[in-house]
Amino acid sequence: MRFLNAGESHGKALVSIIEGLPSNLKIDTQFINYMLELRQGGYGRGGRMKIEKDKIDIFSGVRGGYTTGAPVSFLIWNNDWENWQKIMSTGEDADLESKKVTRARPGHADYAGALKYQQKDIRNVLERASARETASKVAIGSIAMSFLKEFGIQVSFCVTNIGGAQCPEKVLEISDTIFENPLYCPCEKTTKDMIHLIDKAKEEGESLGGIVQVIVKGLPPGVGSYVNYDRKLDSKIAGSLMGVQAIKGVEIGMGFEAGINPGSKVHDEIFFDKKKGVFHGSNNAGGIEGGMSNGEDIIVKAVMKPIPTLYNPLQSIDIYSGEAYEAAIERSDICAVPAAAVVAGSVVAWEIANSFMEKFAGDSMEEIKNSFENWQGIIKSFTGGSHE
Ligand SMILES: Cc1cc2nc3c(=O)[nH]c(=O)nc-3n(C[C@H](O)[C@H](O)[C@H](O)COP(=O)(O)O)c2cc1C
């Protein structure tokens, strides 16, 4: 499966095409719109999120609520377009002056992007570099989540750290009620500290980053492969997460901690039980060994840097004249870590669904389900003969 999207932050719409979805998959637009709403939520977002209520508008590949096997295309309209029509017009009538940006923001794509694409206005860079594009990824990831659910595979996600306020316990379960928390954080006490930090950052014209976590339950062993770098499940997940704006590091399972512990404290012992089949005594590997799922929960963390646009701007230059100025200010979030959690869950779901499709390939849901059930039987008979 593959997807492509296009669209500017203040353009008319985000345009997306997914190719390779099997036929007869139910497309739950209510769920997709709910996920889009979650991406727009979370304490610490900027004014824009109040203007826009993202909704998916499907154009092809779906009929009567089910995929047909044809490419699925959809738009997410930008409700703010009204205020930007003149500035973002694709025609020669565009107002290219009134929202021109020349003072690069440290931490954003502004300087290198304008230089690379030889643009006289940083706006032509920031409009596409912007994380507005992640709305498309969330819609696509929601479809992947619905697909995985058909096979009993659940993807959940949360926030575990904002600006240094860290959940004290390891998060191994994420409840469905997580979204009642304003920061999608499982720890109430930490949430209070996080809110305090965000309020303080707002007062000081600062911004904050943090850490998000994704858990995938129910994935059978054998998804992904060790045979080449581009088929490894961990490589695909990490690559996709690093493709999300402002994500600067990814950990699978124990992650960086594995480097400071001896082997006996890192590797998960293997057991067999007639009832449970093969299982591990711990899950430091985060459910992936040799680029393949090993039957345990997939546990992934990603770190988001603080938002680059600061209301109390850093020193920078006018990139055309070279003169020293404070960086430009675009309407911006103070902290978008909860949104990043939704995006992280979405891109992980997409990668898992993709590797899943590679293993249980089929053109229709029926065909994939047959292949999946067959694999369950193979797993059961592989170790210790047949067991319940
Ligand atoms: C959900 C989300 C929302 C974001 N919102 C903003 C924002 O409001 N202002 C901003 O300057 N950067 C924002 N960013 C981060 C920038 O898009 C990102 O830092 C920039 O494109 C440069 O890419 P890089 O950080 O990956 O190098 C956001 C990122 C995410 C994931």
Tab-separated table of N, CA and C in Angstrom, residues 18 21 24-32 56 58 61-63 65-67 72 143 146:
chain	number	residue	atom	x	y	z
A	18	ILE	N	-4.732	7.089	-1.434
A	18	ILE	CA	-4.187	5.826	-0.904
A	18	ILE	C	-4.405	4.775	-1.983
A	21	LEU	N	-5.374	-0.379	-0.853
A	21	LEU	CA	-6.279	-0.861	0.214
A	21	LEU	C	-7.096	-2.016	-0.339
A	24	ASN	N	-13.684	-4.251	0.242
A	24	ASN	CA	-14.611	-4.704	1.292
A	24	ASN	C	-14.159	-4.368	2.711
A	25	LEU	N	-13.345	-3.324	2.825
A	25	LEU	CA	-12.986	-2.798	4.152
A	25	LEU	C	-13.983	-1.688	4.487
A	26	LYS	N	-14.580	-1.764	5.666
A	26	LYS	CA	-15.558	-0.732	6.053
A	26	LYS	C	-14.816	0.576	6.346
A	27	ILE	N	-15.289	1.659	5.767
A	27	ILE	CA	-14.675	2.967	6.016
A	27	ILE	C	-15.578	3.731	6.982
A	28	ASP	N	-15.070	3.937	8.173
A	28	ASP	CA	-15.856	4.542	9.240
A	28	ASP	C	-15.517	6.037	9.310
A	29	THR	N	-16.287	6.846	8.589
A	29	THR	CA	-15.958	8.282	8.515
A	29	THR	C	-16.115	8.957	9.881
A	30	GLN	N	-17.037	8.435	10.681
A	30	GLN	CA	-17.221	9.009	12.031
A	30	GLN	C	-15.938	8.856	12.851
A	31	PHE	N	-15.338	7.671	12.753
A	31	PHE	CA	-14.091	7.413	13.482
A	31	PHE	C	-12.961	8.288	12.924
A	32	ILE	N	-12.890	8.405	11.610
A	32	ILE	CA	-11.825	9.231	11.000
A	32	ILE	C	-11.971	10.678	11.494
A	56	ILE	N	-13.203	14.612	6.829
A	56	ILE	CA	-12.779	13.939	5.590
A	56	ILE	C	-13.899	14.036	4.553
A	58	ILE	N	-14.561	12.163	1.125
A	58	ILE	CA	-14.038	11.085	0.262
A	58	ILE	C	-14.550	11.264	-1.168
A	61	GLY	N	-13.067	5.414	-4.609
A	61	GLY	CA	-12.564	4.152	-4.065
A	61	GLY	C	-13.435	3.559	-2.969
A	62	VAL	N	-14.539	4.236	-2.647
A	62	VAL	CA	-15.435	3.754	-1.581
A	62	VAL	C	-16.862	3.836	-2.122
A	63	ARG	N	-17.640	2.787	-1.895
A	63	ARG	CA	-19.035	2.818	-2.313
A	63	ARG	C	-19.882	2.127	-1.254
A	65	GLY	N	-20.050	2.726	1.766
A	65	GLY	CA	-19.346	2.594	3.049
A	65	GLY	C	-18.209	1.581	3.025
A	66	TYR	N	-17.971	0.910	1.892
A	66	TYR	CA	-16.906	-0.099	1.811
A	66	TYR	C	-15.960	0.206	0.644
A	67	THR	N	-14.691	-0.118	0.815
A	67	THR	CA	-13.715	0.085	-0.265
A	67	THR	C	-14.032	-0.869	-1.418
A	72	VAL	N	-8.286	5.122	-3.087
A	72	VAL	CA	-9.173	5.960	-2.270
A	72	VAL	C	-8.589	7.376	-2.269
A	143	ILE	N	-7.809	4.887	8.905
A	143	ILE	CA	-8.266	3.787	8.031
A	143	ILE	C	-7.430	2.541	8.329
A	146	SER	N	-8.740	0.940	11.491
A	146	SER	CA	-9.974	0.173	11.257
A	146	SER	C	-9.650	-1.161	10.609
